Tab-separated table of C-alpha atoms in Angstrom:
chain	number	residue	atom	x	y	z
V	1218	UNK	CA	-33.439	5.247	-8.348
V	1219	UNK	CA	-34.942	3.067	-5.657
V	1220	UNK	CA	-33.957	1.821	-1.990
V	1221	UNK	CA	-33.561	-1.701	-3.589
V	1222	UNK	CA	-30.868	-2.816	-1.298
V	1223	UNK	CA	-29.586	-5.710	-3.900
V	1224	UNK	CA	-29.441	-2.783	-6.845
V	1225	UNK	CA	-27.567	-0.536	-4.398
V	1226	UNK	CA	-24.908	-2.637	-3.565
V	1227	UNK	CA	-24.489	-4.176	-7.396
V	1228	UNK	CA	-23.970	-0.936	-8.436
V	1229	UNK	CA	-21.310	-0.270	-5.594
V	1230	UNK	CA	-19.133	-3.193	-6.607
V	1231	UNK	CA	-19.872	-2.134	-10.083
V	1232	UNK	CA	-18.463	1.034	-9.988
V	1233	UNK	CA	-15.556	-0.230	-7.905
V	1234	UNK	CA	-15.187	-2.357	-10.954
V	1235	UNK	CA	-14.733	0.712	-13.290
V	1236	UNK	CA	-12.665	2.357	-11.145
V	1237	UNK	CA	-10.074	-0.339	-10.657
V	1238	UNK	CA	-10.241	-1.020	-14.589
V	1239	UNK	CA	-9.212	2.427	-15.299
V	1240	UNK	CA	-5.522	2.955	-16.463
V	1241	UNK	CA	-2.817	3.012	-13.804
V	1242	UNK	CA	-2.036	6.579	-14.331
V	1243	UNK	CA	-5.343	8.119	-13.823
V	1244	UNK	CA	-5.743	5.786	-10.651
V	1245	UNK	CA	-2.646	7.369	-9.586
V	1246	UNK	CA	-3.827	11.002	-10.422
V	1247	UNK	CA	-6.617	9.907	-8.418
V	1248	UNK	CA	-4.286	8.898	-5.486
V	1249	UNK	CA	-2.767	12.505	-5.485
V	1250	UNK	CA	-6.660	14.343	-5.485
V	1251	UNK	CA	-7.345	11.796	-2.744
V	1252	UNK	CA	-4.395	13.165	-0.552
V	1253	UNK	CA	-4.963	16.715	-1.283
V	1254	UNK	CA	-8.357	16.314	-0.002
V	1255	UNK	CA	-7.810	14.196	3.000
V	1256	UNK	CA	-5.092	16.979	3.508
V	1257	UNK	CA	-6.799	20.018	3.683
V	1258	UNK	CA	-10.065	18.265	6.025
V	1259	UNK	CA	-7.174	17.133	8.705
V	1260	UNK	CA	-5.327	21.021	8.654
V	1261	UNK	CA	-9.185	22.366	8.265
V	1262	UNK	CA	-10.190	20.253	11.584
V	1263	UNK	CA	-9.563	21.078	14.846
V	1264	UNK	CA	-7.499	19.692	17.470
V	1265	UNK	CA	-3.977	19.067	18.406
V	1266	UNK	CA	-3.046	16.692	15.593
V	1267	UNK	CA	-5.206	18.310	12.640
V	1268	UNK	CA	-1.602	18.826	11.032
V	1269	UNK	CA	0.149	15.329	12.143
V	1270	UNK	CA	0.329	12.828	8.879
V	1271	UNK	CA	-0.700	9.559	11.140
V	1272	UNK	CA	-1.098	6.688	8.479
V	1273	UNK	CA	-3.114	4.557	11.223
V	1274	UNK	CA	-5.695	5.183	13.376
V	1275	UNK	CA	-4.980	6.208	17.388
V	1276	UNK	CA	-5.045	3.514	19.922
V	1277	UNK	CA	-7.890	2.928	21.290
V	1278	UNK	CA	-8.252	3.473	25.112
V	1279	UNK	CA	-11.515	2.462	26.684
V	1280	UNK	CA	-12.434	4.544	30.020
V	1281	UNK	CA	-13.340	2.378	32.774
V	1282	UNK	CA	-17.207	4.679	34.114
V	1283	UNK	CA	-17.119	5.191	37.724
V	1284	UNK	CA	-20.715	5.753	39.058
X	1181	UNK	CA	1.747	16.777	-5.738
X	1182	UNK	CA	2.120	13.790	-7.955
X	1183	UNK	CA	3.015	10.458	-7.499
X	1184	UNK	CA	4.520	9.996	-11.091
X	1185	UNK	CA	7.288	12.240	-9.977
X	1186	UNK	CA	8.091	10.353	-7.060
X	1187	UNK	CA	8.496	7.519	-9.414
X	1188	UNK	CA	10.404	9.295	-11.842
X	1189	UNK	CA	12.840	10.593	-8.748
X	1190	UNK	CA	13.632	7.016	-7.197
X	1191	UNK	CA	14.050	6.048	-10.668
X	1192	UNK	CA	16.909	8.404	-11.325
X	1193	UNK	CA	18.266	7.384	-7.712
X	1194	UNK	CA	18.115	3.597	-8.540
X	1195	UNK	CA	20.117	4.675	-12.240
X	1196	UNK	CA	22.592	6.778	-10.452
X	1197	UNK	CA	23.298	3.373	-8.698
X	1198	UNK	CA	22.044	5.126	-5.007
X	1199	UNK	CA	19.718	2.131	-4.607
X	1200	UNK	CA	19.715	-1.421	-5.793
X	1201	UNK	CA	16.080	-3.065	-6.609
X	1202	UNK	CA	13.431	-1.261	-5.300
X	1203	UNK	CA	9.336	-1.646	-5.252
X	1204	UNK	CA	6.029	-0.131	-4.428
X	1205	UNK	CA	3.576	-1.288	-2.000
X	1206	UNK	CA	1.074	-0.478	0.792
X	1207	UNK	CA	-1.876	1.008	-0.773
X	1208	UNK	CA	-0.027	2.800	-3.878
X	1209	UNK	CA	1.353	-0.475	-4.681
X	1210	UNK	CA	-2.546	-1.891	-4.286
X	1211	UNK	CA	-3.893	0.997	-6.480
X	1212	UNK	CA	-2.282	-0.691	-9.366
X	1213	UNK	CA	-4.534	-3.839	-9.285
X	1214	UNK	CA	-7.565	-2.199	-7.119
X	1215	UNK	CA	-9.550	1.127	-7.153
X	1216	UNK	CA	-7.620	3.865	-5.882
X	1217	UNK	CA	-7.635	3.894	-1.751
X	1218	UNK	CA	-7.077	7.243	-0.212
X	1219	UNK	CA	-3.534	6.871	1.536
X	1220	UNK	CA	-1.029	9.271	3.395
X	1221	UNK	CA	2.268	7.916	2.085
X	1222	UNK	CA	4.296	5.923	-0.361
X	1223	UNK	CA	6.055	2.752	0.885
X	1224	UNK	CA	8.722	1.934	-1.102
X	1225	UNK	CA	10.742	-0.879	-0.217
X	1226	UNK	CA	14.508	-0.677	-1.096
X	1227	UNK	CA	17.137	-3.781	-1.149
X	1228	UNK	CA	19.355	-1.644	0.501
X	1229	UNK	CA	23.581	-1.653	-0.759
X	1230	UNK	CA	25.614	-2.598	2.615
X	1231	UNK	CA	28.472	0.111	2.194
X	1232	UNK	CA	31.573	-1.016	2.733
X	1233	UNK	CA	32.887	-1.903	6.378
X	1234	UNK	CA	29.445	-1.499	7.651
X	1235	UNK	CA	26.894	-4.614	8.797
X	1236	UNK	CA	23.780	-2.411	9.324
X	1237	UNK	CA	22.154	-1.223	6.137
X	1238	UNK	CA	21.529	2.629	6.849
X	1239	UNK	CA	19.261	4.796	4.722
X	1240	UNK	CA	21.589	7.930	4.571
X	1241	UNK	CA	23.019	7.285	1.246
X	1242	UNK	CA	18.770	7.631	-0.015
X	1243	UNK	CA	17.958	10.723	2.341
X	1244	UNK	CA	21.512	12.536	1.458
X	1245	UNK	CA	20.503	11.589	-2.612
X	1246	UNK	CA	17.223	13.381	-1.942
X	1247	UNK	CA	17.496	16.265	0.023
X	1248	UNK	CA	20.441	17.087	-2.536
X	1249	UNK	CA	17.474	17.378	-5.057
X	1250	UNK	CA	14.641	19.181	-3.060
X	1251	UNK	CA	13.862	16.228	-0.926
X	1252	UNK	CA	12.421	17.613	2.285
X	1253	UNK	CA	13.063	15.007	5.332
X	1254	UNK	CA	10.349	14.559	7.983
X	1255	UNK	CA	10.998	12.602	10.459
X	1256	UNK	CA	11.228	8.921	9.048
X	1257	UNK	CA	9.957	10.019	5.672
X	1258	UNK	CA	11.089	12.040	2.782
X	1259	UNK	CA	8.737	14.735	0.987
X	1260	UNK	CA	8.838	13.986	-2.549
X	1261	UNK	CA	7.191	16.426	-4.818
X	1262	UNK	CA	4.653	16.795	-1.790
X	1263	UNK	CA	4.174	13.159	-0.883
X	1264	UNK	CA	5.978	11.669	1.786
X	1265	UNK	CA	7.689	8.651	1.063
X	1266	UNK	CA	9.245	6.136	3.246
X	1267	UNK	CA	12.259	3.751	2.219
X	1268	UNK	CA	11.586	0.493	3.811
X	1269	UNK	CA	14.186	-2.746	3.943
X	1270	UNK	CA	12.589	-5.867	2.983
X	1271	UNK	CA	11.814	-7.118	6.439
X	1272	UNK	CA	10.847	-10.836	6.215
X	1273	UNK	CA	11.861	-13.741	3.708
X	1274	UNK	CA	8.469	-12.833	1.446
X	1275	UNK	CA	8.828	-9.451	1.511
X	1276	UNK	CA	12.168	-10.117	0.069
X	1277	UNK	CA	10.673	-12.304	-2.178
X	1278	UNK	CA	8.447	-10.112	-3.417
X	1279	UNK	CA	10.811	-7.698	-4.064
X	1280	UNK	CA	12.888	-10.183	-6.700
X	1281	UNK	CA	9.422	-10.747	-7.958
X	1282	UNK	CA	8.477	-7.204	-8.554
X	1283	UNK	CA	7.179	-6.318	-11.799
X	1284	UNK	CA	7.387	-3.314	-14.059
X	1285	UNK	CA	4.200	-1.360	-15.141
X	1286	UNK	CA	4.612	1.370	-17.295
X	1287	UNK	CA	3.005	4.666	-16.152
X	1288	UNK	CA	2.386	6.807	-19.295
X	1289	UNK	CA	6.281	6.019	-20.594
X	1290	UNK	CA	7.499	5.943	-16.326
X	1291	UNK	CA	8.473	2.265	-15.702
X	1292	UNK	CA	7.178	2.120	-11.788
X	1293	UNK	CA	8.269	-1.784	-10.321
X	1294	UNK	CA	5.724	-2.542	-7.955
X	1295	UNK	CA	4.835	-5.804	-6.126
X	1296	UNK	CA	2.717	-8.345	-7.852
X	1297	UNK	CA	-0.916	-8.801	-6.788
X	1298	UNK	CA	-0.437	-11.902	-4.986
X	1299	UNK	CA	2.711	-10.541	-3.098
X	1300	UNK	CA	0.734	-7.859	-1.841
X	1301	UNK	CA	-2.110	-9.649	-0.825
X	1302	UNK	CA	0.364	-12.088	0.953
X	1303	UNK	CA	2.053	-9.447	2.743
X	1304	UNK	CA	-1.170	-7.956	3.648
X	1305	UNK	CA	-2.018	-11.412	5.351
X	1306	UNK	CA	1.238	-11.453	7.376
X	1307	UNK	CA	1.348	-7.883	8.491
X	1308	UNK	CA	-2.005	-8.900	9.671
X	1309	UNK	CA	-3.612	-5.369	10.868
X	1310	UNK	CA	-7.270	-4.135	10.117
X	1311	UNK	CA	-6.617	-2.273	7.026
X	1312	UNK	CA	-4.265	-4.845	5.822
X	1313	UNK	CA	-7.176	-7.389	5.880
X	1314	UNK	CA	-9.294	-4.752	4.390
X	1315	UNK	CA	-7.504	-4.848	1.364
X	1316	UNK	CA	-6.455	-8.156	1.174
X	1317	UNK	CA	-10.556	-8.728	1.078
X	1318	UNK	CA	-10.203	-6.123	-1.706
X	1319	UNK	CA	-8.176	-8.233	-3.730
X	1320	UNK	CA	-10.345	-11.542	-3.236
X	1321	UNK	CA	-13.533	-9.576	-4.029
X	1322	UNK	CA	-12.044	-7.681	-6.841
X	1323	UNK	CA	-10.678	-11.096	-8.434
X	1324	UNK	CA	-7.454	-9.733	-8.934
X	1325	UNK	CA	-5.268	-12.969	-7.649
X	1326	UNK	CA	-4.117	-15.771	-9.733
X	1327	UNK	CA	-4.875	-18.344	-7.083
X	1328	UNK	CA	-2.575	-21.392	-7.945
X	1329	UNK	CA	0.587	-18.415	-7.404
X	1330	UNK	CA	-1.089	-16.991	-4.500
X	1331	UNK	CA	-1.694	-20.569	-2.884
X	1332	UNK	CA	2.277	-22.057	-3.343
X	1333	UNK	CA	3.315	-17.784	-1.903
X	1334	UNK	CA	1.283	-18.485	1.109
X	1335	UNK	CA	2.660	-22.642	1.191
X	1336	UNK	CA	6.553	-21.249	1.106
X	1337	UNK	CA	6.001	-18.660	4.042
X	1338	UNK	CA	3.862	-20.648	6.021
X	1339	UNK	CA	1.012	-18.633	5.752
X	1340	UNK	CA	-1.775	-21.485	5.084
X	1341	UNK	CA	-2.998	-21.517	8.695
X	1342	UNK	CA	-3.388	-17.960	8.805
X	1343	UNK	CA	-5.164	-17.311	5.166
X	1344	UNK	CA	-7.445	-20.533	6.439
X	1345	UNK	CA	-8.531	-18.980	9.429
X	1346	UNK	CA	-9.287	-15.301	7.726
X	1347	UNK	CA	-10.883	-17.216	4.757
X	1348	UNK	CA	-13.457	-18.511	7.828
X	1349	UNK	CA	-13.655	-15.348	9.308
X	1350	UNK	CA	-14.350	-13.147	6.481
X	1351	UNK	CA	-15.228	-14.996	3.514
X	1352	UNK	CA	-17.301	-18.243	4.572
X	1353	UNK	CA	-20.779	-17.858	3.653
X	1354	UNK	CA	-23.647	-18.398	5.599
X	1355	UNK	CA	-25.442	-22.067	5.394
């Protein structure tokens, strides 16, 4: 293991590689762990849309600072 | 909560002659040529049966199919064994291109029809938001495009312009 920034990213794009090598079902499979997961952190987190499915992010709304 | 099944369900539907062609794509339909990108939903676009006396193409026939079977409907989506899916009409001349052009991948003995790579990426370039550019830089990084098809998509639907100027925004490398 080292902070070789080159390394690091090589082995990024080579394990994004593997991944999208693997058969379609298990990528699927994967799809379905992925939602569970991304599931249970929005109903675990707080706030008035933890349970709202929202596909893209919220609009962004800058606030003008008054001084 | 599987995909497969959904597959398996709109399969049935499109047999029982509810739909006509039909396709995956967003980021399930990516997953078959990329790594798998964590996504909320299934887009499935439809080429929708006009029913008879009726110029509008309406989605009830799909929803009333569904819910007869277990389908739960939320809002503009339908929960298929726990994934919600959304029925989408091909909405531009390449979309409905790409749905003629769909292929069929077979998902341990499930045939799923799903857009080709270049389709996607295409569509990705005309839809034109953040994430869609995300993964349309995906599929250039990943090599997953046969570029002579991907070039004459993007020459038919007028797209050159607009793959020219993300090609200098995103993939131009520094001199």
């Amino acid at each position: 293991m080292s902070f070789d920034l080159e390394r690091i990213l090589e082995s990024k794009r080579a394990r994004r590689r593997s991944l999208a090598n693997r058969p379609v079902a298990e990528k699927l499979a994967m799809l379905d762990a992925l939602r569970e997961r991304a599931c249970t952190i929005r109903q675990a987190a707080a706030g008035r849309e933890a349970t709202v499915l929202r596909e893209s992010p919220p609009e962004y709304r800058g606030t003008s600072r008054k001084d | 909560m599987k995909i497969k099944e959904v597959i398996a369900a709109i399969n049935r539907m499109q047999a029982d002659g509810v739909i006509g062609s039909y396709a995956i794509g967003g980021a399930v339909g990516a997953t078959f040529y990329l790594e798998p990108v964590a996504t909320l939903d299934v887009d499935i676009f439809v080429g929708f049966k006009p029913q008879p006396g009726q110029v509008l193409v309406s989605p009830s026939p799909i929803f009333d199919y569904l819910t007869a079977r277990g389908g739960v409907v939320e809002g503009e989506y339908i929960v298929l064994a726990g994934w919600p899916v959304q029925f989408l009409p091909p909405n531009s001349p390449l979309v409905e291109e790409a749905l003629a052009g769909a292929v069929t991948v077979d998902v341990e003995g499930t045939p799923a029809r799903v857009f080709t790579a270049e389709h996607l990426a295409a569509i990705a370039l005309e839809t034109g938001r953040a994430k869609d550019k995300a993964r349309l830089l995906q599929f250039v990084e990943a090599g997953a495009l046969e570029v002579k098809r991907f070039q004459a998509i993007l020459a038919r639907h007028s797209l050159v312009d607009r793959w020219r100027e993300f090609e200098r925004t995103f993939l131009q490398k520094d001199t």
